Coordinates of C-alpha atoms and ligand atoms in Angstrom, one line a residue:
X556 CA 59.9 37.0 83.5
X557 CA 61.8 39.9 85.0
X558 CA 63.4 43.3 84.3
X559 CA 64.2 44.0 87.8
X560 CA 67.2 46.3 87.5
X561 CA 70.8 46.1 89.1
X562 CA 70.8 47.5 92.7
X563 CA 73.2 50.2 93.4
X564 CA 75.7 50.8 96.2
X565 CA 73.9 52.2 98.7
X566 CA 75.3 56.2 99.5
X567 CA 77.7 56.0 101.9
X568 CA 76.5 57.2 104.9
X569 CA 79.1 58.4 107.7
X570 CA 79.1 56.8 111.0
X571 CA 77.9 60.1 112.8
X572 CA 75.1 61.3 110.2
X573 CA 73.3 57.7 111.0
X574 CA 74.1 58.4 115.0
X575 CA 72.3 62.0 114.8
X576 CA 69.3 60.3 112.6
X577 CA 68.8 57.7 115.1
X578 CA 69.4 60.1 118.0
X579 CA 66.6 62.1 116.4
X580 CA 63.3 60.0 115.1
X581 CA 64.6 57.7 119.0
X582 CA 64.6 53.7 119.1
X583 CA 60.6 53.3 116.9
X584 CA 61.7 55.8 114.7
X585 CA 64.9 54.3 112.4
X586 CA 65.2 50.6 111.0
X587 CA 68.3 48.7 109.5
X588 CA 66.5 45.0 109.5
X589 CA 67.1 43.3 106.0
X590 CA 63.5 41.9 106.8
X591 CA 61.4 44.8 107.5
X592 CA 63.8 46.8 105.1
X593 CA 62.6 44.5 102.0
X594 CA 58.9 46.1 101.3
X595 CA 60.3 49.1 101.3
X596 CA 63.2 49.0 98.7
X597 CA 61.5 47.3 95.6
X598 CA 58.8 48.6 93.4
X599 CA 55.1 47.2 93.2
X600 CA 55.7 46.2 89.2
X601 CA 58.8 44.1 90.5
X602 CA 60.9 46.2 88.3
X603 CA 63.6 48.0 90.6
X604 CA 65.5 46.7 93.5
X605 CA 66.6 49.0 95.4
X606 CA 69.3 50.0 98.6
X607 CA 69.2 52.2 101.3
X608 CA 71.4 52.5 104.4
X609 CA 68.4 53.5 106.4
X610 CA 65.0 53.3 107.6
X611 CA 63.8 56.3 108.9
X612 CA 60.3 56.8 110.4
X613 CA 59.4 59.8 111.3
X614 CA 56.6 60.0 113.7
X615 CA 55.9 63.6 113.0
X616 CA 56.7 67.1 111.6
X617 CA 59.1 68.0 113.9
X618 CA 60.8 64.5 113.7
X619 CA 60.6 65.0 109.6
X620 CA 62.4 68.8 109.9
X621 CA 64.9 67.3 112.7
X622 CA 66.0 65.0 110.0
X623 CA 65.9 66.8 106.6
X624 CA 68.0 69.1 108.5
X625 CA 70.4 66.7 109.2
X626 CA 70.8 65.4 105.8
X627 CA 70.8 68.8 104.3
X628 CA 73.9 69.6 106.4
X629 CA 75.5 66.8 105.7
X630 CA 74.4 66.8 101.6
X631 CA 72.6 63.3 102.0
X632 CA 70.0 62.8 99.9
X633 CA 66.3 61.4 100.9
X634 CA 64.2 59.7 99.3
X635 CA 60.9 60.2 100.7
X636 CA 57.8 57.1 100.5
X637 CA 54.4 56.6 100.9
X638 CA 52.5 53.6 100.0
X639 CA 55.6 53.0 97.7
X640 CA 52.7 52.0 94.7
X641 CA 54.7 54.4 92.8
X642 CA 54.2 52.7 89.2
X643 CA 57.5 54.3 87.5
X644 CA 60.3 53.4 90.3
X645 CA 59.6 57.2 91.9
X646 CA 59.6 56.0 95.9
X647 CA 62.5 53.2 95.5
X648 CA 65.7 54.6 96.6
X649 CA 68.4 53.9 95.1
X650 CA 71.0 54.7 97.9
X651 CA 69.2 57.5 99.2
X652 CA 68.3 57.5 103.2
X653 CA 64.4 56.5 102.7
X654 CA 61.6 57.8 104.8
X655 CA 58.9 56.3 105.3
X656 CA 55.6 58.5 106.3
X657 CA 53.9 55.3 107.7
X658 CA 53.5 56.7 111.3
X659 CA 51.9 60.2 110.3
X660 CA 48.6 58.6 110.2
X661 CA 46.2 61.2 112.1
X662 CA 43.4 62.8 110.5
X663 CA 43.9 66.2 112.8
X664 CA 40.0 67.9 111.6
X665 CA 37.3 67.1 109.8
X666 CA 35.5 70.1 109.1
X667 CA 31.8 69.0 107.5
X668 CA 30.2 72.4 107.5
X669 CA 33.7 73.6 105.6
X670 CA 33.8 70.9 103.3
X671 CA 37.0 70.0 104.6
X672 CA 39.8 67.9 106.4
X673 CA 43.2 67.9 107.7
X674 CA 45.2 64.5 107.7
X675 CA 48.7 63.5 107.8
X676 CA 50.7 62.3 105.2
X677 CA 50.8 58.9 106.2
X678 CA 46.7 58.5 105.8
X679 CA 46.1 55.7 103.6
X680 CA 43.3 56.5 100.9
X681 CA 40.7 54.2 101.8
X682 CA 40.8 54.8 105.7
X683 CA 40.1 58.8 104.4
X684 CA 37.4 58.0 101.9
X685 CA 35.9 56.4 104.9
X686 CA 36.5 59.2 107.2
X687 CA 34.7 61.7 105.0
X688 CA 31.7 59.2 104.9
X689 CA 31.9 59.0 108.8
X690 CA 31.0 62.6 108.5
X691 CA 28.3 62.3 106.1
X692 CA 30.7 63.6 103.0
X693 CA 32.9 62.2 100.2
X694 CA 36.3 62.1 99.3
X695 CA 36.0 61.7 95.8
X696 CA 40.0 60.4 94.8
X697 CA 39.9 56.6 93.8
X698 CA 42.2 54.4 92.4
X699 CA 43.2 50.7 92.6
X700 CA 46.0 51.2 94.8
X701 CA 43.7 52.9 97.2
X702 CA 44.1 50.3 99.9
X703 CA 47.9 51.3 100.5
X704 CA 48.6 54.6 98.6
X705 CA 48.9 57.5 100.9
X706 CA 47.6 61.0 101.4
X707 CA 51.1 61.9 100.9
X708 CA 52.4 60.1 97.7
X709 CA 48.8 60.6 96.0
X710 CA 49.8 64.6 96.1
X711 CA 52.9 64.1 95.2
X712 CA 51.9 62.4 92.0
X713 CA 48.6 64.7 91.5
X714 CA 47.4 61.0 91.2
X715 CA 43.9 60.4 88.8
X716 CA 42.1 57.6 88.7
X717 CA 38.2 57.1 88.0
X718 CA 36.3 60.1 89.2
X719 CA 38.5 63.1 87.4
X720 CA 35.8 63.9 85.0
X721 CA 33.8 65.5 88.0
X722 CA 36.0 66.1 90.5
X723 CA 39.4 66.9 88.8
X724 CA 42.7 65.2 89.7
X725 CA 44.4 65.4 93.3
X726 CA 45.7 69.0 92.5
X727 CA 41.8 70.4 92.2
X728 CA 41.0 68.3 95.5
X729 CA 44.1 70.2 97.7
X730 CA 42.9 73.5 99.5
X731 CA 46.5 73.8 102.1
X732 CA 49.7 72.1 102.6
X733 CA 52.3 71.3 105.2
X734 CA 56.0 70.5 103.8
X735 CA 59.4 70.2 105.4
X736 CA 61.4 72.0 102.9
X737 CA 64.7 71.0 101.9
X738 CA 66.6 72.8 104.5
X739 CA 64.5 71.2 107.2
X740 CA 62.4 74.3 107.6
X741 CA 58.9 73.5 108.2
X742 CA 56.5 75.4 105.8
X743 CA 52.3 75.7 107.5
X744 CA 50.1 76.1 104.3
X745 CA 47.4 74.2 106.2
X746 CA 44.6 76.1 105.3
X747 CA 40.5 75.2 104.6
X748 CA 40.4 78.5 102.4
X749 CA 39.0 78.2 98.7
X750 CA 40.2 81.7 98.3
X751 CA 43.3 82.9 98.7
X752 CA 45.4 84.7 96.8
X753 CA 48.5 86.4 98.9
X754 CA 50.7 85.3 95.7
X755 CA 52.6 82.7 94.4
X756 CA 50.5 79.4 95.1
X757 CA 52.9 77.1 96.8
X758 CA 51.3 74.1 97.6
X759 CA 50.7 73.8 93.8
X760 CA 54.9 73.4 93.7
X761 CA 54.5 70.7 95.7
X762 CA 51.9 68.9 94.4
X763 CA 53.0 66.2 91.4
X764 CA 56.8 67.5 92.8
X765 CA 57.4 63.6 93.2
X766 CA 59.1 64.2 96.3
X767 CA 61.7 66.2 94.4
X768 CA 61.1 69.6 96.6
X769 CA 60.3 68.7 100.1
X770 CA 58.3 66.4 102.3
X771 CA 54.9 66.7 102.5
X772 CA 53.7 65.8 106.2
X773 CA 50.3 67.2 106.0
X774 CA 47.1 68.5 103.8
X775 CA 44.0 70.2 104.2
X776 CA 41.7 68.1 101.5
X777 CA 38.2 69.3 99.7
X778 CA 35.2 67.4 100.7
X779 CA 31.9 67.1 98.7
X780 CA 28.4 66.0 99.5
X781 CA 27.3 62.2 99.4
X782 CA 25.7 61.4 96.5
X783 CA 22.3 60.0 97.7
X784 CA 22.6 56.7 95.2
X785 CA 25.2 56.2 92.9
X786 CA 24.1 53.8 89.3
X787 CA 26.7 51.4 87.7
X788 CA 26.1 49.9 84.5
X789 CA 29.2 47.6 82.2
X790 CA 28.0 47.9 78.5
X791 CA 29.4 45.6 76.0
X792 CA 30.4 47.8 72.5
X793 CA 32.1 48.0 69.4
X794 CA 34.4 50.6 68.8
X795 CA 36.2 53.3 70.7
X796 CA 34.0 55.8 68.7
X797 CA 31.1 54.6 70.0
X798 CA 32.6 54.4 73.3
X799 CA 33.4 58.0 73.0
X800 CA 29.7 59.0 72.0
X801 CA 28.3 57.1 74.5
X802 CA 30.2 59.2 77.0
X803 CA 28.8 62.6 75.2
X804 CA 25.1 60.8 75.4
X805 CA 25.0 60.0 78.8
X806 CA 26.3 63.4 80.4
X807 CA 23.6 64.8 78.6
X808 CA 20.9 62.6 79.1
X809 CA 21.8 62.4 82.8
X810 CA 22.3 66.3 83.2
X811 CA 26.0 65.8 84.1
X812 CA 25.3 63.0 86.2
X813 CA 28.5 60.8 85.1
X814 CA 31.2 60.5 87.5
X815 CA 33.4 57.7 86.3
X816 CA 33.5 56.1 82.4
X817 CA 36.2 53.5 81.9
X818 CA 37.1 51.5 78.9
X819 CA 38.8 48.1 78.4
X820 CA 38.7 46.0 75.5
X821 CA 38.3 42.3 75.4
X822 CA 41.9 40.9 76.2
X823 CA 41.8 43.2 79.2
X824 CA 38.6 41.8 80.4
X825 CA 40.0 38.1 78.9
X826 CA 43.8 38.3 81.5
X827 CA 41.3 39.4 84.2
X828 CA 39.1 36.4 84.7
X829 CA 42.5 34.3 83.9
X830 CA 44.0 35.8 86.6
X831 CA 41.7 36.9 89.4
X832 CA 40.3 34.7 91.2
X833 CA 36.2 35.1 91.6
X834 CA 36.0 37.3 88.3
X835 CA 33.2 36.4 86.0
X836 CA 31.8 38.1 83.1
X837 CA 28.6 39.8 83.5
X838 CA 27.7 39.5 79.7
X839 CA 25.9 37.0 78.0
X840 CA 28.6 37.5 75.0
X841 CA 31.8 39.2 74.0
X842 CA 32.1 42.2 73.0
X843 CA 35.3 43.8 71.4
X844 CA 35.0 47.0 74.0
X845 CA 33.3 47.5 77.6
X846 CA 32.8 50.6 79.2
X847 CA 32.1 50.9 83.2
X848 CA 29.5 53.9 83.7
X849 CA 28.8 55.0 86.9
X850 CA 26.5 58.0 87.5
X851 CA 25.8 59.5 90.7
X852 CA 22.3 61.6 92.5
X853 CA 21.9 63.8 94.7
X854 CA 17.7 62.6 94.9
X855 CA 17.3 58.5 94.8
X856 CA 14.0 59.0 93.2
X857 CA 14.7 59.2 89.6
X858 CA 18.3 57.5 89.7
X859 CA 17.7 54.2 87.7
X860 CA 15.5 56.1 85.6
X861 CA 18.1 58.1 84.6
X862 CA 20.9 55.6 83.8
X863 CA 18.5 53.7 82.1
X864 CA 17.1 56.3 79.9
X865 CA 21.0 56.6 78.8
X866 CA 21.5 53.1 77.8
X867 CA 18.1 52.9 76.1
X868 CA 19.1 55.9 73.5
X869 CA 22.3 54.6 73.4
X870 CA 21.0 51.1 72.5
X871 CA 18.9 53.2 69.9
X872 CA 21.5 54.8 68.8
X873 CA 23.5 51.5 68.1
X874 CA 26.6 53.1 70.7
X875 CA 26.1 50.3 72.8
X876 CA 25.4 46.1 72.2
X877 CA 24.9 44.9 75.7
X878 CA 24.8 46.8 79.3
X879 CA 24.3 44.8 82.9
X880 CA 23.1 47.4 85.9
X881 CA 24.5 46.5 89.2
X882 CA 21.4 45.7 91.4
X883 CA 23.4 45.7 94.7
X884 CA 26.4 47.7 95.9
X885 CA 28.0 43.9 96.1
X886 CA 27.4 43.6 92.0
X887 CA 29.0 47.4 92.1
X888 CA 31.9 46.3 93.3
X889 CA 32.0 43.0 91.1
X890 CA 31.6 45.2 88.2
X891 CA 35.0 48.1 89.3
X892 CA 36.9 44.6 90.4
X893 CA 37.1 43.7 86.7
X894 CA 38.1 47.5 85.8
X895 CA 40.7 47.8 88.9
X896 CA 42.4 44.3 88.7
X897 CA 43.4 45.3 84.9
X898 CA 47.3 46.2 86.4
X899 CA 47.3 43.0 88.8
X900 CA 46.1 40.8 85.8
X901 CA 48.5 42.1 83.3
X902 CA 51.2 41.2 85.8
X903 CA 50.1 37.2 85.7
X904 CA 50.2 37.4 82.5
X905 CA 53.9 38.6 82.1
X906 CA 56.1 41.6 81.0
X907 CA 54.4 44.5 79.3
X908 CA 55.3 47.8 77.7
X909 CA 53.1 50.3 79.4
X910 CA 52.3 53.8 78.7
X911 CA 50.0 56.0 80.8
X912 CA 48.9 58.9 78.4
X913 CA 46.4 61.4 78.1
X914 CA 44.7 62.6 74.8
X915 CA 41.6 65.0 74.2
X916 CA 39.1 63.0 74.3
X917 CA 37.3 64.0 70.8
X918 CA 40.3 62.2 69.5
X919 CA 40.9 59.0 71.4
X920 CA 39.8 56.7 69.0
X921 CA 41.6 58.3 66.2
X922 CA 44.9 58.0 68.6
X923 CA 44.3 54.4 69.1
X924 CA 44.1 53.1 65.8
X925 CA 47.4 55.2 64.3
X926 CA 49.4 54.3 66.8
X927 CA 48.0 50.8 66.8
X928 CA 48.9 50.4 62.8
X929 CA 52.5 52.2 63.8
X930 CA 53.0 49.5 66.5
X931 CA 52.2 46.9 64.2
X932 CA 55.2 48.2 61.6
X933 CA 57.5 47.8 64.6
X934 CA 56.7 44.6 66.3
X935 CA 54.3 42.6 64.7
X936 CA 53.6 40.6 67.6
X937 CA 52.8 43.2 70.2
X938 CA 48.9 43.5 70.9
X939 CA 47.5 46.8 72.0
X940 CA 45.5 46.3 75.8
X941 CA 44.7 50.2 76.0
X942 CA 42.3 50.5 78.7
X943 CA 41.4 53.3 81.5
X944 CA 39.9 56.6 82.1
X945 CA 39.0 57.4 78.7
X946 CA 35.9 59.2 80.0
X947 CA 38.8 62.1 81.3
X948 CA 41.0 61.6 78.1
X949 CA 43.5 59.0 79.8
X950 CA 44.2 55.7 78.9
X951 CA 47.0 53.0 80.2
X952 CA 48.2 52.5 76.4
X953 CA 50.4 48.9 76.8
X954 CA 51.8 46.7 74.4
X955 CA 52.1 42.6 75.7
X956 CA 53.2 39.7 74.2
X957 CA 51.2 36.5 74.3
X958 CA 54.0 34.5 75.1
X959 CA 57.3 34.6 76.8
X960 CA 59.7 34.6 73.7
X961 CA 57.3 37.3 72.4
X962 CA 57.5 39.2 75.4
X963 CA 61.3 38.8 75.8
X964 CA 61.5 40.0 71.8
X965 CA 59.4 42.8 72.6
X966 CA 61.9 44.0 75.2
X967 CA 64.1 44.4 72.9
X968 CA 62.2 47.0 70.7
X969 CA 61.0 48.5 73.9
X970 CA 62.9 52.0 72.9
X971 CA 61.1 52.3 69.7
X972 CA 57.5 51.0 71.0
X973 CA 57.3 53.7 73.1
X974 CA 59.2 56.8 71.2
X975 CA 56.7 55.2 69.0
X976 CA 53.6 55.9 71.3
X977 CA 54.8 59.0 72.8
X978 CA 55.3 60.6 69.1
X979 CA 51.8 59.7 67.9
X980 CA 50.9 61.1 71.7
X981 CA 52.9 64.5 70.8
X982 CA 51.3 64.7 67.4
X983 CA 47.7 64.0 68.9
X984 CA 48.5 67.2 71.4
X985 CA 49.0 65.0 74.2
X986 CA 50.9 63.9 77.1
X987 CA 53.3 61.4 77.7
X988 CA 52.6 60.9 82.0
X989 CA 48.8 61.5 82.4
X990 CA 48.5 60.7 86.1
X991 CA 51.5 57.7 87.2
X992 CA 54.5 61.0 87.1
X993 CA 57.9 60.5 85.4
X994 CA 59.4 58.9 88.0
X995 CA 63.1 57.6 87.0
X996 CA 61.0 55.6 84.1
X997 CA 60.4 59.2 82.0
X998 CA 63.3 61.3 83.1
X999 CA 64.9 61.1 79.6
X1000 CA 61.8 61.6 77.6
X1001 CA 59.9 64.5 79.3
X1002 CA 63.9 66.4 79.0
X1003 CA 63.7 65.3 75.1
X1004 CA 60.2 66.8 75.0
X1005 CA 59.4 69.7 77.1
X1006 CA 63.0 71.5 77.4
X1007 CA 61.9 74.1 78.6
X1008 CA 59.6 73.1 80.8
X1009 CA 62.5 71.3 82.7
X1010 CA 64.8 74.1 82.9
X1011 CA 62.1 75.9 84.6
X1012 CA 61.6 73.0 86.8
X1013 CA 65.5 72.6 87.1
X1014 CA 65.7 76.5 88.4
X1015 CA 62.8 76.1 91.1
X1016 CA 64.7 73.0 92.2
X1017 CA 68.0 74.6 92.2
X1018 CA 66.3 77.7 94.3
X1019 CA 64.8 75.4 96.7
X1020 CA 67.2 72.3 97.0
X1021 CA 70.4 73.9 96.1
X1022 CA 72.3 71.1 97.5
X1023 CA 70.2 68.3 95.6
X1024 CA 69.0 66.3 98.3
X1025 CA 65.4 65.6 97.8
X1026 CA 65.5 62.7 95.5
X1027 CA 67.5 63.3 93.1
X1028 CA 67.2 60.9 90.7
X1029 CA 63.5 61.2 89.8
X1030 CA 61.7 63.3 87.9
X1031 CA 64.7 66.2 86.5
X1032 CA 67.3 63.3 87.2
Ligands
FAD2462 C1 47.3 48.7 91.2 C2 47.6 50.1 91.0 C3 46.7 51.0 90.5 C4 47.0 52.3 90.3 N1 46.0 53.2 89.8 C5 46.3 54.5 89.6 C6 45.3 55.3 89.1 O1 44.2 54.9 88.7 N2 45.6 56.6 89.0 C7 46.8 57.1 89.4 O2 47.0 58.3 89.3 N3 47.8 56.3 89.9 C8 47.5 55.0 90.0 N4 48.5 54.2 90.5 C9 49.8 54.8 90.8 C10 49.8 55.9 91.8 O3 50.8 56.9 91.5 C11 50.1 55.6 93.2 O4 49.2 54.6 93.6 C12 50.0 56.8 94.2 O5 49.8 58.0 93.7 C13 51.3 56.9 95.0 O6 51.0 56.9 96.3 P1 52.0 56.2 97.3 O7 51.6 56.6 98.7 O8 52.1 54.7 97.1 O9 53.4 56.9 97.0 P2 54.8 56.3 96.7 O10 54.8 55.3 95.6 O11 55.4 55.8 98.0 O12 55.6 57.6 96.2 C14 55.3 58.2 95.0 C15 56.1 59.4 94.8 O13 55.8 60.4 95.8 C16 56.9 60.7 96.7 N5 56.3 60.8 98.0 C17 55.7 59.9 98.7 N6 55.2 60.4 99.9 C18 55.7 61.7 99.9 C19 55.6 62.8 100.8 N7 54.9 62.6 102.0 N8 56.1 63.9 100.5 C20 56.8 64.1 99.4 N9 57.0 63.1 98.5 C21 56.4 62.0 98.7 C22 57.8 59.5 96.5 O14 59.2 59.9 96.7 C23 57.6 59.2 95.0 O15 58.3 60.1 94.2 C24 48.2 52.9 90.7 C25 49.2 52.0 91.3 C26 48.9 50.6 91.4 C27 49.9 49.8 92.1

């Protein structure tokens, strides 16, 4: 089942705008094949096809500035694309010229003694998290689009994922940026500095901007020390509560040791060995929750001690049922494929209504059960699969239907299922995008929400992109 949505026309593009483009970014650096086109112009959830009447592939800053200049004289709007993982239909154009970052893949200095490196925007994630190891250091951003999402679009999302509870989202892990700015000038905020303060902080404009006020083409990143052995346990509980306490036990029993706690409940766990091939469960037998735990050392000795000390008072405690340690780094990895394939599992399994929201984490549970009973006044036949980074106060709140006509009649009370959630979410004192952005998929409800926020917003654009060309439909719309 699809909601793919209607392409547009594509902007109309006039014959000597595309001429200077290609004259520009030269023969490697444009594209107007249908076939290698395709990737590029629909989202990863399937949900929006999109158009564009060109390719353009910058192969660096210069190349970027050359052409943001040329669209900003002619008033053509870009849309500008990473890994194009976006999950709310931010890097699609929709008519827009689209430029791909894909070629401005160097990692210019690593920096070990400074904690630091300097890559281009088109650095895929993983290939970084393994340079900083190269040097002996981590890069502590992970998430299960890592093996495509870029340096570039994971800044401008200030993306999550499953180590923000001890080393903060993108924004914290961002010491210098380098942007082509609307105009096509080239701003050098490339800097390895953690202090700084000659003013307004700009990078921190462009960071979560969702390509709406320039082009990043570079970034100066933070690095951290190794941890010298890193423990993963997946515990079988009860209740959200407990899940919650656990969380509180274990950072104290480990001295803060906790980099990554993630929550699914059973159906999660269930669509995942449906769906994913070489999935099994590493419990004996079901539980209603499961929480991944993942601690990490600086000293070996002591590690397992350590994790195990948690579960045992948590056992005591009655928090947890059930907990499996990963022995190996391959049963590590077995044990983050059955949190990380949650998204590609729920897409076997058909259409869902999907909400990535944050809520203080005292007050998860309580969230999950009111909106949960709302739901269930709305659309009887909608089951809650809210699973995620609770240990950071975000979960991936979705609403799926078991079967087709469910799903399809669920579609229909999609409006009120999720002014629904993002209520409770508002009355909870939370927020309605915790890490995916607003993309085109939010526009309407962060303007209902947070007015004034986006006239604010809608001022710094206007004072930066007075002519509107930095994708224009996401994000202020
Ligand atoms: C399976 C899966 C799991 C995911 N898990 C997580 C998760 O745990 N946490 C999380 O936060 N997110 C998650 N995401 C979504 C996440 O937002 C993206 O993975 C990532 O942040 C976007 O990177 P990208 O390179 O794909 O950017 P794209 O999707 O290409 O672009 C995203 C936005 O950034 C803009 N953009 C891209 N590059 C640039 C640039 N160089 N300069 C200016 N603007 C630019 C685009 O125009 C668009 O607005 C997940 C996605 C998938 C598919």
């Amino acid at each position: 089942m699809s909601d793919a949505q209607t392409p547009p026309r594509p902007q109309a593009l006039p014959g000597d705008v595309i001429a200077r483009l290609k004259a520009a970014l030269g023969p490697k650096g444009w594209s107007q094949d249908a076939n290698e086109l395709g990737p590029h112009i629909a989202d990863w959830r399937g949900r929006f096809q999109g158009q564009t009447p060109i390719l353009l592939k910058p192969a660096n800053t210069a190349e970027v500035s050359a052409a943001v200049r040329i669209c900003h004289e002619a008033g053509i709007a870009i849309t500008p694309q990473g890994g194009n993982t976006s999950l709310c239909g931010a890097s699609t154009p929709q008519g827009e010229v689209l430029m791909t970052l894909k070629r401005m893949n160097a990692v210019r200095e690593v920096d070990p003694d400074n904690d630091s490196m300097t890559v281009e925007a088109g650095c895929i994630l993983e290939s970084l998290q393994n340079t900083a190891a190269s040097a002996g250091r981590l890069f502590p951003l992970s998430l299960g689009s890592q093996g495509s999402a870029m340096i570039g679009g994971l800044i401008s999302t200030n993306a999550g994922g499953v180590h923000v509870l001890r080393y903060g989202m993108t924004r914290e892990l961002v010491l210098g940026l380098e942007a082509v700015l609307p105009d096509g000038t080239i701003w050098s905020g490339l800097t390895g500095l953690r202090k700084d303060n000659t003013g307004y902080d700009l990078k921190q404009l462009l960071i979560g901007a969702e390509g709406t006020l320039g082009i990043i083409t570079a970034a100066t990143l933070k690095l951290f020390p190794r941890p010298a052995k890193m423990e993963l346990a997946f515990c079988g509980l009860n209740s959200v509560e407990d899940a919650v306490s656990f969380l509180s036990l274990a950072k104290k029993v480990s001295g803060g040791a906790v980099t990554a706690f993630e929550i699914m409940p059973r159906l999660a766990l269930d669509f995942v060995l449906a769906f994913v091939p070489g999935t099994r469960d590493p419990l004996e037998s079901s539980h209603p929750w499961y929480v991944v735990c993942e601690m990490s050392f600086g000293r070996v000795e002591g590690a397992r001690e350590t994790l195990e000390a948690a579960l045992g008072e948590a056992f005591e405690a009655e928090l947890i049922s059930d907990a499996a340690i990963a022995e190996n780094e391959s049963q590590a990895l077995d044990f983050w494929r059955l949190r990380e394939s949650i998204a590609l599992a729920e897409r076997g399994q058909g259409t869902a209504i999907k909400h990535d929201i944050s809520i203080p984490v005292s007050k998860m549970a309580a969230f999950i059960k009111l909106a949960g009973e709302r739901i269930k006044t709305i659309f009887p036949d909608g089951v809650v699969v809210a699973f995620g980074h609770v240990g950071d106060g975000n979960v991936h709140y979705n609403i799926v239907g078991l079967d087709e006509a469910t799903q399809q009649a669920m579609l229909a009370k999609g409006t009120a299922i999720s002014s629904c959630v993002y209520d409770t979410v508002d009355e909870f004192g939370g927020s309605i995008s915790a890490e995916h952005g607003i993309g085109i998929l939010k526009r309407e409800e962060l303007a209902a929400r947070k007015p004034v926020d986006v006239a604010v917003m809608r001022a710094i654009k206007q004072a930066l992109d007075p002519k509107g060309i930095m994708n224009p439909r996401v994000l202020l719309g």
